[in-house]
Coordinates of C-alpha atoms and ligand atoms in Angstrom, one line a residue:
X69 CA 23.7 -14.8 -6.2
X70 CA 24.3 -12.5 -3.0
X71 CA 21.8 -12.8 -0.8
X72 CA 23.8 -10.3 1.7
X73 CA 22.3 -7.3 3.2
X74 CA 24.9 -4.4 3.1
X75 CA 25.5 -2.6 6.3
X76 CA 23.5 0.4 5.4
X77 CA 20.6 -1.0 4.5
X78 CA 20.8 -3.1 8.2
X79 CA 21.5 0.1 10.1
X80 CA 18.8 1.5 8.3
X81 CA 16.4 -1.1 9.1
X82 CA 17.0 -1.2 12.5
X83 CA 16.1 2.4 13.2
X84 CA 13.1 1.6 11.2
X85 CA 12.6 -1.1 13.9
X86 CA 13.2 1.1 16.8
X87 CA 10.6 4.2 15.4
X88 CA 8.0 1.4 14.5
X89 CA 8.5 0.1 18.1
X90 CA 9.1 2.9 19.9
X91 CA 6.8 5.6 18.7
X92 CA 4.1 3.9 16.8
X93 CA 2.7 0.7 18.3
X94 CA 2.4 2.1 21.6
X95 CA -0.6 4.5 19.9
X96 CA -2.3 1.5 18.3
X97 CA -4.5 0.4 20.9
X98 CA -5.5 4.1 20.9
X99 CA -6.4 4.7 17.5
X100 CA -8.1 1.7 17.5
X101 CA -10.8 2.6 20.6
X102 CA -10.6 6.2 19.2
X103 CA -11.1 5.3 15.8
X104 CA -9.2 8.6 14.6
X105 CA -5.8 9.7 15.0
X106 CA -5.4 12.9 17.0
X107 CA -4.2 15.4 14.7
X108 CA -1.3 16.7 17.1
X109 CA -0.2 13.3 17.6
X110 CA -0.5 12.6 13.7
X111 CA 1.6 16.0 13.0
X112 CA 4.0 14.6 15.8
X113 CA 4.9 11.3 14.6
X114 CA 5.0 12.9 11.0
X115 CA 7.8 15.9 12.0
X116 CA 9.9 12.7 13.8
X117 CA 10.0 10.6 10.4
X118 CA 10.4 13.6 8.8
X119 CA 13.5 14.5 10.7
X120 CA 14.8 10.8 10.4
X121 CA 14.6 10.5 6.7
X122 CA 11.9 8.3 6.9
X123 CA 9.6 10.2 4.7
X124 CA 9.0 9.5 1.3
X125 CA 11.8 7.1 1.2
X126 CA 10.5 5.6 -2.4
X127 CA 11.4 9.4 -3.9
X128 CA 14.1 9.9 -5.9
X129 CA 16.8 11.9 -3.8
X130 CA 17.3 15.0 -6.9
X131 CA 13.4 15.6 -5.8
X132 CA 14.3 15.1 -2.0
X133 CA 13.1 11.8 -1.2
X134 CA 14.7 9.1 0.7
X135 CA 16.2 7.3 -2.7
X136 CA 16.5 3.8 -1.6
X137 CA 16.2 1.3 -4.2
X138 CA 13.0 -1.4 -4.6
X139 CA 15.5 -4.1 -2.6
X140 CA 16.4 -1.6 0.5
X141 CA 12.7 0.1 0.1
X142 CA 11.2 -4.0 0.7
X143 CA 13.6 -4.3 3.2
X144 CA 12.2 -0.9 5.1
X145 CA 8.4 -1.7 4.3
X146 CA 9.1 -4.9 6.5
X147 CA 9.5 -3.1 9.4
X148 CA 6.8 -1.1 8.5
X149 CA 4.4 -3.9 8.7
X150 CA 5.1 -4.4 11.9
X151 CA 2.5 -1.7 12.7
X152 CA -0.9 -0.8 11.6
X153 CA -1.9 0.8 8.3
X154 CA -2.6 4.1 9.4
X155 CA 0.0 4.8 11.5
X156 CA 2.2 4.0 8.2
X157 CA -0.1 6.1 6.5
X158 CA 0.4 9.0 9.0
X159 CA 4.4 8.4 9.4
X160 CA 5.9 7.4 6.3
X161 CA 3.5 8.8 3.5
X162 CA 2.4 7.2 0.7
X163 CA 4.5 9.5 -2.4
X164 CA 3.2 8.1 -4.9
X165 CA 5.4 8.3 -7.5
X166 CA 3.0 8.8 -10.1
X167 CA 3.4 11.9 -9.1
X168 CA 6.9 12.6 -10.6
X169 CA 4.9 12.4 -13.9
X170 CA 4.8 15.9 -13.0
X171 CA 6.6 18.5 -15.6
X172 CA 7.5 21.9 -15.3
X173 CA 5.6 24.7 -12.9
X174 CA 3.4 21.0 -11.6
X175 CA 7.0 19.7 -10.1
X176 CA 6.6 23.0 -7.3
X177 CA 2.8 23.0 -7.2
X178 CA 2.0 19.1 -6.7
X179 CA 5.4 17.4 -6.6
X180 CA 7.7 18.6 -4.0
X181 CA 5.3 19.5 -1.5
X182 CA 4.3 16.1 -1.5
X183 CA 8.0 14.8 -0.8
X184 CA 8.0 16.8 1.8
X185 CA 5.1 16.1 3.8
X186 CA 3.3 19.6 3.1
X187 CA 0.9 18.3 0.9
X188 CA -0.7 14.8 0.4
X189 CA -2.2 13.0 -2.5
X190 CA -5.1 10.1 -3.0
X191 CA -5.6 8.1 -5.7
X192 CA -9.0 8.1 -7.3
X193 CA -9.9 5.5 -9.7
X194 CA -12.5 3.2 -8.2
X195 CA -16.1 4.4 -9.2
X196 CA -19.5 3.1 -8.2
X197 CA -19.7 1.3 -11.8
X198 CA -16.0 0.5 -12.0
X199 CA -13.4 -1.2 -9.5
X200 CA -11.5 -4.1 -11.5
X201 CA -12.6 -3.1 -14.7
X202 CA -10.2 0.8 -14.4
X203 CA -10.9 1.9 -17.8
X204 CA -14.5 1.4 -17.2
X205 CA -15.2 4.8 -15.5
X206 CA -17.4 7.1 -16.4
X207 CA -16.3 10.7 -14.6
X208 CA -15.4 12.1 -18.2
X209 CA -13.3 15.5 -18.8
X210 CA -14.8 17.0 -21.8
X211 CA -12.7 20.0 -23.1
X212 CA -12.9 23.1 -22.9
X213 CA -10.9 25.7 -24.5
X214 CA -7.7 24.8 -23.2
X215 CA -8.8 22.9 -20.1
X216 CA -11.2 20.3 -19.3
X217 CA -14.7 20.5 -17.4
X218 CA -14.5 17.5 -15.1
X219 CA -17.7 15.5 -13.6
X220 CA -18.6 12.4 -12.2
X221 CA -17.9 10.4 -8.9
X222 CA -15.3 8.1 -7.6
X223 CA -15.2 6.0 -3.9
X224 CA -13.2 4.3 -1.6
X225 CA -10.8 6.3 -2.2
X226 CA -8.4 6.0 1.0
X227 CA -7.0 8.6 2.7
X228 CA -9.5 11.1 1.1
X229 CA -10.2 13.5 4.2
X230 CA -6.9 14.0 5.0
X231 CA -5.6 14.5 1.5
X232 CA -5.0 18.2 -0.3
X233 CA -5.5 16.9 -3.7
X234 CA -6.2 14.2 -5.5
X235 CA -5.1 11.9 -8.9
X236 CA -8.5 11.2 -10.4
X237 CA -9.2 9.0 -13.2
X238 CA -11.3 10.6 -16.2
X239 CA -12.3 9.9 -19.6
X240 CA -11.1 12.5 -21.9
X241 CA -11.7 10.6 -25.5
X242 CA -15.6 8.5 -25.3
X243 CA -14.6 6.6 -28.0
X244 CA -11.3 5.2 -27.2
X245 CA -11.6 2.9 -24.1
X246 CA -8.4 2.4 -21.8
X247 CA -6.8 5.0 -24.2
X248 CA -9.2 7.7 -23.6
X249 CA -8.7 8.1 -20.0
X250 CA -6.5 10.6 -18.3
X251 CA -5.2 11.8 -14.9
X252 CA -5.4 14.8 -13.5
X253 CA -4.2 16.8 -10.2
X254 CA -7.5 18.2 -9.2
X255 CA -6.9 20.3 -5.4
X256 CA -9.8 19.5 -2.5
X257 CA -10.3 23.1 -2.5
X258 CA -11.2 23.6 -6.2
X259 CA -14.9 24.8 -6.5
X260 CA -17.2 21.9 -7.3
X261 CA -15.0 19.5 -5.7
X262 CA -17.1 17.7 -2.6
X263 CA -16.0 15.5 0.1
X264 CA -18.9 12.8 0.5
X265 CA -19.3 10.2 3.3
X266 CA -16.6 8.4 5.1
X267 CA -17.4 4.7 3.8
X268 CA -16.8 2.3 7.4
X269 CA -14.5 -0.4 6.9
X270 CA -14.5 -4.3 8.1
X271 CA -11.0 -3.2 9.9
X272 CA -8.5 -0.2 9.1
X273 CA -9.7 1.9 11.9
X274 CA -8.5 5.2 11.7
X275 CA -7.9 5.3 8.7
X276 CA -10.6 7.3 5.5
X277 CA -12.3 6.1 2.8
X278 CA -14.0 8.5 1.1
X279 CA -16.8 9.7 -1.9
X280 CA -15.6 12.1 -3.9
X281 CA -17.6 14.0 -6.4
X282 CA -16.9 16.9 -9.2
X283 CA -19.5 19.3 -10.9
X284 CA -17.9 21.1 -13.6
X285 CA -14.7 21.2 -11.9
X286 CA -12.5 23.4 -14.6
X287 CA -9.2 22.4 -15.2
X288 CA -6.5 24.0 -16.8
X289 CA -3.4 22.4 -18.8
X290 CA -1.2 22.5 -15.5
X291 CA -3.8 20.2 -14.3
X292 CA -3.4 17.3 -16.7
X293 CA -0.8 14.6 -15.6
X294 CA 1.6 12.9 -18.0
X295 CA 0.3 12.8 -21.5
X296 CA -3.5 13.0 -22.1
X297 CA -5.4 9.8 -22.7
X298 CA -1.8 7.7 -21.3
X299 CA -3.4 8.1 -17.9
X300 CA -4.6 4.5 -17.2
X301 CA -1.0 3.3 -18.0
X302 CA 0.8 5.7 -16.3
X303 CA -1.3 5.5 -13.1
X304 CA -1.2 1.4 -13.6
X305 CA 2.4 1.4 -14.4
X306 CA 3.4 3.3 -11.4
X307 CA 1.7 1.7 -8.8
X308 CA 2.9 -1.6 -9.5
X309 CA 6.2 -0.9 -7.6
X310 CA 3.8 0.8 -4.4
X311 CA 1.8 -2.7 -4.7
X312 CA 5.5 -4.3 -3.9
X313 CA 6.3 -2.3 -1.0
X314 CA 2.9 -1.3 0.3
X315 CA 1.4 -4.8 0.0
X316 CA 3.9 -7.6 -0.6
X317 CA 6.5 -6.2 1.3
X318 CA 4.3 -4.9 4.0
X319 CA 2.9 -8.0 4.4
X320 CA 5.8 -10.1 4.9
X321 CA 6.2 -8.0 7.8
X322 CA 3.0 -8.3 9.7
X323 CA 3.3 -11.8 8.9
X324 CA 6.7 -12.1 10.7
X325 CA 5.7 -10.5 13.2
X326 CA 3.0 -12.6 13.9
X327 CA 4.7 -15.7 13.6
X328 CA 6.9 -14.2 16.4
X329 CA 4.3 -13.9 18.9
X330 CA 3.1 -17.3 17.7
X331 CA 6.3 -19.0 18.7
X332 CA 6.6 -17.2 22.1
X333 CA 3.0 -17.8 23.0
X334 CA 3.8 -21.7 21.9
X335 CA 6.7 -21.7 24.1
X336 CA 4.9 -20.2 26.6
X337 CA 1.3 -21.1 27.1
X338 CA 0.7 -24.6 28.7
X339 CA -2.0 -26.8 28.9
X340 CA -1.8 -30.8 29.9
X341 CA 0.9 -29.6 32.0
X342 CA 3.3 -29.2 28.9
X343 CA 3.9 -25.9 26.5
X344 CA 1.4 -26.0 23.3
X345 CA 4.3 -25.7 21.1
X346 CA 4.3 -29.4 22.1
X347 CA 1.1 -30.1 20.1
X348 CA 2.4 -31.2 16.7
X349 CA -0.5 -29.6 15.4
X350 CA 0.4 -26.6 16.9
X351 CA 3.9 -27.2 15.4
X352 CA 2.5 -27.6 11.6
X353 CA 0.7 -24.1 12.0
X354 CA 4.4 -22.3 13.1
X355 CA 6.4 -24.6 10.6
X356 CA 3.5 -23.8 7.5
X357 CA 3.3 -19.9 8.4
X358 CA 7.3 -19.9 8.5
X359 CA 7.6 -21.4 5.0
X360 CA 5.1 -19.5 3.7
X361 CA 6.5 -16.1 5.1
X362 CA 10.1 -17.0 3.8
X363 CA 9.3 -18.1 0.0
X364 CA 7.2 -14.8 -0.1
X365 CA 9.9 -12.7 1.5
X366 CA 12.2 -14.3 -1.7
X367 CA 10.0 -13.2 -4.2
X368 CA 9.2 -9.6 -3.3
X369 CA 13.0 -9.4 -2.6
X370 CA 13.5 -11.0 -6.3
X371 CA 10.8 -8.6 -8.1
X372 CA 12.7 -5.3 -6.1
X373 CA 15.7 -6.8 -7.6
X374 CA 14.7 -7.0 -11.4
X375 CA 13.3 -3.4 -10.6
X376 CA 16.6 -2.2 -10.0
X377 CA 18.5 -4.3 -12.5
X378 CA 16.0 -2.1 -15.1
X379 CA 13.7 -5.5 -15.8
X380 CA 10.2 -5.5 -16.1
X381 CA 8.8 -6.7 -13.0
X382 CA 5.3 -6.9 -14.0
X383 CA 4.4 -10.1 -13.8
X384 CA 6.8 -10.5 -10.2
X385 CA 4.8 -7.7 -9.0
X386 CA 1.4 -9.4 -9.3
X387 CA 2.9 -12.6 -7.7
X388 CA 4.0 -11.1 -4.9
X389 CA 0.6 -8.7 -4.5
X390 CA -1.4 -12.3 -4.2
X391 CA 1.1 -14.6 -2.8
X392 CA 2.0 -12.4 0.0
X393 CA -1.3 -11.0 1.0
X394 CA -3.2 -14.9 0.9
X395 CA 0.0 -15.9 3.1
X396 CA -0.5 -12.9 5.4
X397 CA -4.2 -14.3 5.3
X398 CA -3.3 -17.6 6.2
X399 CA -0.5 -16.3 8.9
X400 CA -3.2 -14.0 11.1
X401 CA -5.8 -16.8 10.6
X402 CA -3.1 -19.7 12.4
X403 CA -2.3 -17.0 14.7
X404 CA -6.1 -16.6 15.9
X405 CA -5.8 -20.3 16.1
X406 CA -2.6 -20.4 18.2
X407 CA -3.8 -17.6 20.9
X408 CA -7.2 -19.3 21.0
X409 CA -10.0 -17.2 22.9
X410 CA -6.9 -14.5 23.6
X411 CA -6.2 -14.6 19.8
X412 CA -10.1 -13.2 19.2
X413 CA -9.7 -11.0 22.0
X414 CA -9.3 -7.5 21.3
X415 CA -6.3 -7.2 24.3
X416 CA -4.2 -8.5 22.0
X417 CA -3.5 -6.9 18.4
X418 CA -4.0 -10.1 16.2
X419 CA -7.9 -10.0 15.9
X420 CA -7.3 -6.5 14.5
X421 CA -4.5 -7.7 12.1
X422 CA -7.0 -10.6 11.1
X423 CA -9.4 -7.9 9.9
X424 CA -7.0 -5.4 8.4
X425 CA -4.8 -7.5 6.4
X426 CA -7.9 -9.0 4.4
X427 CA -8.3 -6.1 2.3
X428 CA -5.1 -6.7 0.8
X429 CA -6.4 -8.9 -1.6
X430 CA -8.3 -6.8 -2.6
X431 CA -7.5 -3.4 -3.2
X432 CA -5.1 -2.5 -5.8
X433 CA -6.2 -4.9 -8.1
X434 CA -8.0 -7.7 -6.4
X435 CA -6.4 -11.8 -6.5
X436 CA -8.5 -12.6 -9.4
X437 CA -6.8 -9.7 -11.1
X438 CA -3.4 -10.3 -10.2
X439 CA -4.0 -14.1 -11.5
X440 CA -5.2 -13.5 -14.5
X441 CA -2.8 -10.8 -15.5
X442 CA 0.0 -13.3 -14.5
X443 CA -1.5 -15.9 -16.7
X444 CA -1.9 -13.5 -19.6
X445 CA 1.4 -11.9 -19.7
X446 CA 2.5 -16.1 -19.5
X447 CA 0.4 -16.7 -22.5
X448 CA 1.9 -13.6 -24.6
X449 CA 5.5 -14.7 -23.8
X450 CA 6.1 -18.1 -22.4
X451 CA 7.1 -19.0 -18.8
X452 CA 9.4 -16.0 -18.6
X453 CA 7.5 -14.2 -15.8
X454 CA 9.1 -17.0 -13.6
X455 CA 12.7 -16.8 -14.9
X456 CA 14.9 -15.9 -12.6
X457 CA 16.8 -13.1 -14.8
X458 CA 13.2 -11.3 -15.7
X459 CA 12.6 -9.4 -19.2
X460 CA 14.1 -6.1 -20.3
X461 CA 11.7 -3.3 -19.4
X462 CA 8.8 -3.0 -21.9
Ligands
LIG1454 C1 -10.1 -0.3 2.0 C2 -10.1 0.0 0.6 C3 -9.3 1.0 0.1 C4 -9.3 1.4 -1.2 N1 -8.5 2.4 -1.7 C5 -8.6 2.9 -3.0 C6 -8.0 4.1 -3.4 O1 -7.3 4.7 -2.6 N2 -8.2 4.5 -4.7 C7 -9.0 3.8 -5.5 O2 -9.1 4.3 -6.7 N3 -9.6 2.7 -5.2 C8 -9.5 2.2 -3.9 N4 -10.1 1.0 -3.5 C9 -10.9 0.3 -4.5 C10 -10.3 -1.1 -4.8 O3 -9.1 -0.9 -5.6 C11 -11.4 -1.9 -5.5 O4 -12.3 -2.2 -4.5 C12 -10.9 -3.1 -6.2 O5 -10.1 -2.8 -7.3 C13 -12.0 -4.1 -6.6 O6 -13.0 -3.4 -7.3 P1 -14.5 -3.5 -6.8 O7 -14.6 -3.3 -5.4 O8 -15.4 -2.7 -7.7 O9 -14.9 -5.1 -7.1 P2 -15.3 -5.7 -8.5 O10 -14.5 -5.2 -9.6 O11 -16.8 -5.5 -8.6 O12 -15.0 -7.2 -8.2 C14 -15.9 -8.1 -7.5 C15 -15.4 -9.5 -7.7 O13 -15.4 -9.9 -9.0 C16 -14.1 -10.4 -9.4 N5 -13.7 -10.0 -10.8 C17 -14.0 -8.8 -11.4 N6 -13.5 -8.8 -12.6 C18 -12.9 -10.1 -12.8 C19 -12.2 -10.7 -13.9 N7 -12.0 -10.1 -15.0 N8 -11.8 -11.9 -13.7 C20 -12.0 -12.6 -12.5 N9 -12.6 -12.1 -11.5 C21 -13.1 -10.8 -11.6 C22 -13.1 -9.6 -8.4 O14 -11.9 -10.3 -8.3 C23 -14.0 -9.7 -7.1 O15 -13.8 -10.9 -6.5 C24 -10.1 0.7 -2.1 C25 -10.9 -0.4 -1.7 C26 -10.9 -0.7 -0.3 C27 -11.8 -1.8 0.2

């Protein structure tokens, strides 16, 4: 086993570091009294990362994305964490590479723009009637000629107001459950398309959640993404690998960044005359959250690794989506602790990382979820989600 970082991958990071540090934190504090991004400044930070190859680094490079691999793309999404969600959101992108399902005419019409920045895509799935349970939805497509006529309602769907189009969910076959439902690329601007209420959040300030409803939207062919009624795979199968670096990876991040603050606060801060990293108890919380953030650093690392050796990473990928996310949990809760009355204090940044970072075990598949895939995919084949070599890709 090498365990080495190569020197690209390091210079690479540590620009990441000097962006994350040097051009996003300093507009957290705003965005989070504002509870918006400025638009100028959103356009600004985007042009930068643009112009430093920091956008749309999960791309392939032949469609003009960044073309790191899962191991260099964790690596990035650490530094990443290091600032909040939207300002990721706003700087980096979230391509999703669903998107390179795309064939033909849709590569110049959904794809590319969306590598470069020019357009942006949400992902809607989640519906009133069905979150964990995807292939419960019923927005239907029923066709039509050639095309579909698309109606019925999703939510939460994040980033929706500032998105041009959207991946949406839709059953095409009644009668076939998760192998009736299909995606398609349906643009903001299409008539009967409508932008409903921004749904407030717990934390993620800043950042949209959106309703989104369709009234005999009509959809052509070029609208239909990947092959019709493999949508729920396809939009499963592909997002696995964002879960790694959006969630796990991300995570591991916030969580060492954390930690970091913890350590200097318990070097710093004294009370009975003597610094509070004194306090063994004090010690057990920075000792725990350093464990914690190091075996789940491992295992996203290992997952990105079987992704690029060609192994299924299924199983890794849900292990790291709830192991990372409860550690982070765990992490921003000591760190509360650690900063006492300053830690709940808004001056400081962790009582907002406290709120943010609990959604992560939620969306994208919630805990329970994750668990019980991991269990099941166990059951079908033995212990072999936890070998170290993985499975050939299924
Ligand atoms: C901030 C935010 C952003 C989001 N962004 C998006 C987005 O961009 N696009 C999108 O499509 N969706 C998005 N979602 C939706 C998100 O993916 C869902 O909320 C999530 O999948 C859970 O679905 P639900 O909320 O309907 O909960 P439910 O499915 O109703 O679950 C409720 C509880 O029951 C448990 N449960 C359900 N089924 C089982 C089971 N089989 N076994 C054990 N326990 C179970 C769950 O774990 C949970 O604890 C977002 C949600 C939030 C909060």
């Amino acid at each position: 086993m090498d365990f080495s970082i190569s020197e690209e991958s390091r210079l690479l990071t540590a620009s990441l570091r000097r962006f994350v540090e040097q051009e996003l934190q300093p507009l957290e504090e705003e965005v989070e009294s504002r509870g918006e991004i400025a638009p100028e400044k959103a356009r600004e930070i985007f042009l930068k990362s643009r112009s430093l190859g920091f956008y749309a680094m999960n791309m392939p490079e032949a469609v003009g994305g960044g073309g790191l691999s899962a191991v260099e793309m964790c690596l990035a999404a650490h530094e990443m964490g290091r600032t909040s969600d939207i300002l990721v959101r706003r700087a980096f992108g979230t391509v999703y590479e669903l998107l390179l399902a795309c064939a033909g005419s849709q590569r110049d019409e959904w794809l590319l723009p969306a590598v470069q920045g020019d357009r942006t895509c949400a992902i809607a799935m989640t519906e009133p009637g069905a979150g964990s349970d995807a292939a419960g939805i019923s927005t239907s497509a029923k066709r039509n000629g050639r095309g579909w006529v698309l109606n019925g309602g999703k939510h939460f769907v994040s980033d929706g107001a500032f998105s041009d189009f959207f991946a949406v969910t839709a059953r095409t076959a009644p009668d076939k459950g998760a192998g009736g439902i299909s995606v398609f690329l349906v643009d903001k601007a299409m008539p009967g398309v409508t932008l409903g209420r921004n749904q407030p959040m717990m934390g993620l300030r800043g950042g949209s959640h959106v309703e989104l409803s369709f009234e005999d939207v009509r959809l052509g062919p070029e609208h239909l993404l990947g092959e019709e009624g493999r949508g729920l795979r396809l939009v499963l199968g592909t997002i696995g690998r964002v879960r790694l670096f959006d969630i796990g990876a991300r995570a591991v991040g916030t969580a060492t960044l954390l930690l970091e603050m913890m350590t200097r606060h318990a070097n710093d801060r004294k009370q009975f005359g003597v610094p509070i990293g004194t306090f063994q108890m004090v010690q057990a919380k920075l000792a725990d959250s350093a464990i914690e953030i190091a075996s789940a650093r491992l295992l996203g690392l290992d997952a990105a690794w079987d992704i690029d050796r060609g192994l299924d990473p299924r199983e890794k990928v849900s292990m790291v989506k709830v192991y990372a996310s409860e550690v982070l949990g765990r992490v921003a809760d000591r760190a509360v602790q650690v900063f006492g009355g300053l830690g709940y204090c808004k001056d400081l940044p962790i009582e907002r990382i406290y709120r943010d970072c609990r959604v992560m075990r939620i969306y994208d598949g919630t805990s329970e979820i994750h668990r019980s895939l991991i269990a099941k995919g166990m059951l079908r084949s033995g212990a072999a989600a936890v070998v170290p070599t993985g499975k050939p890709a299924r």
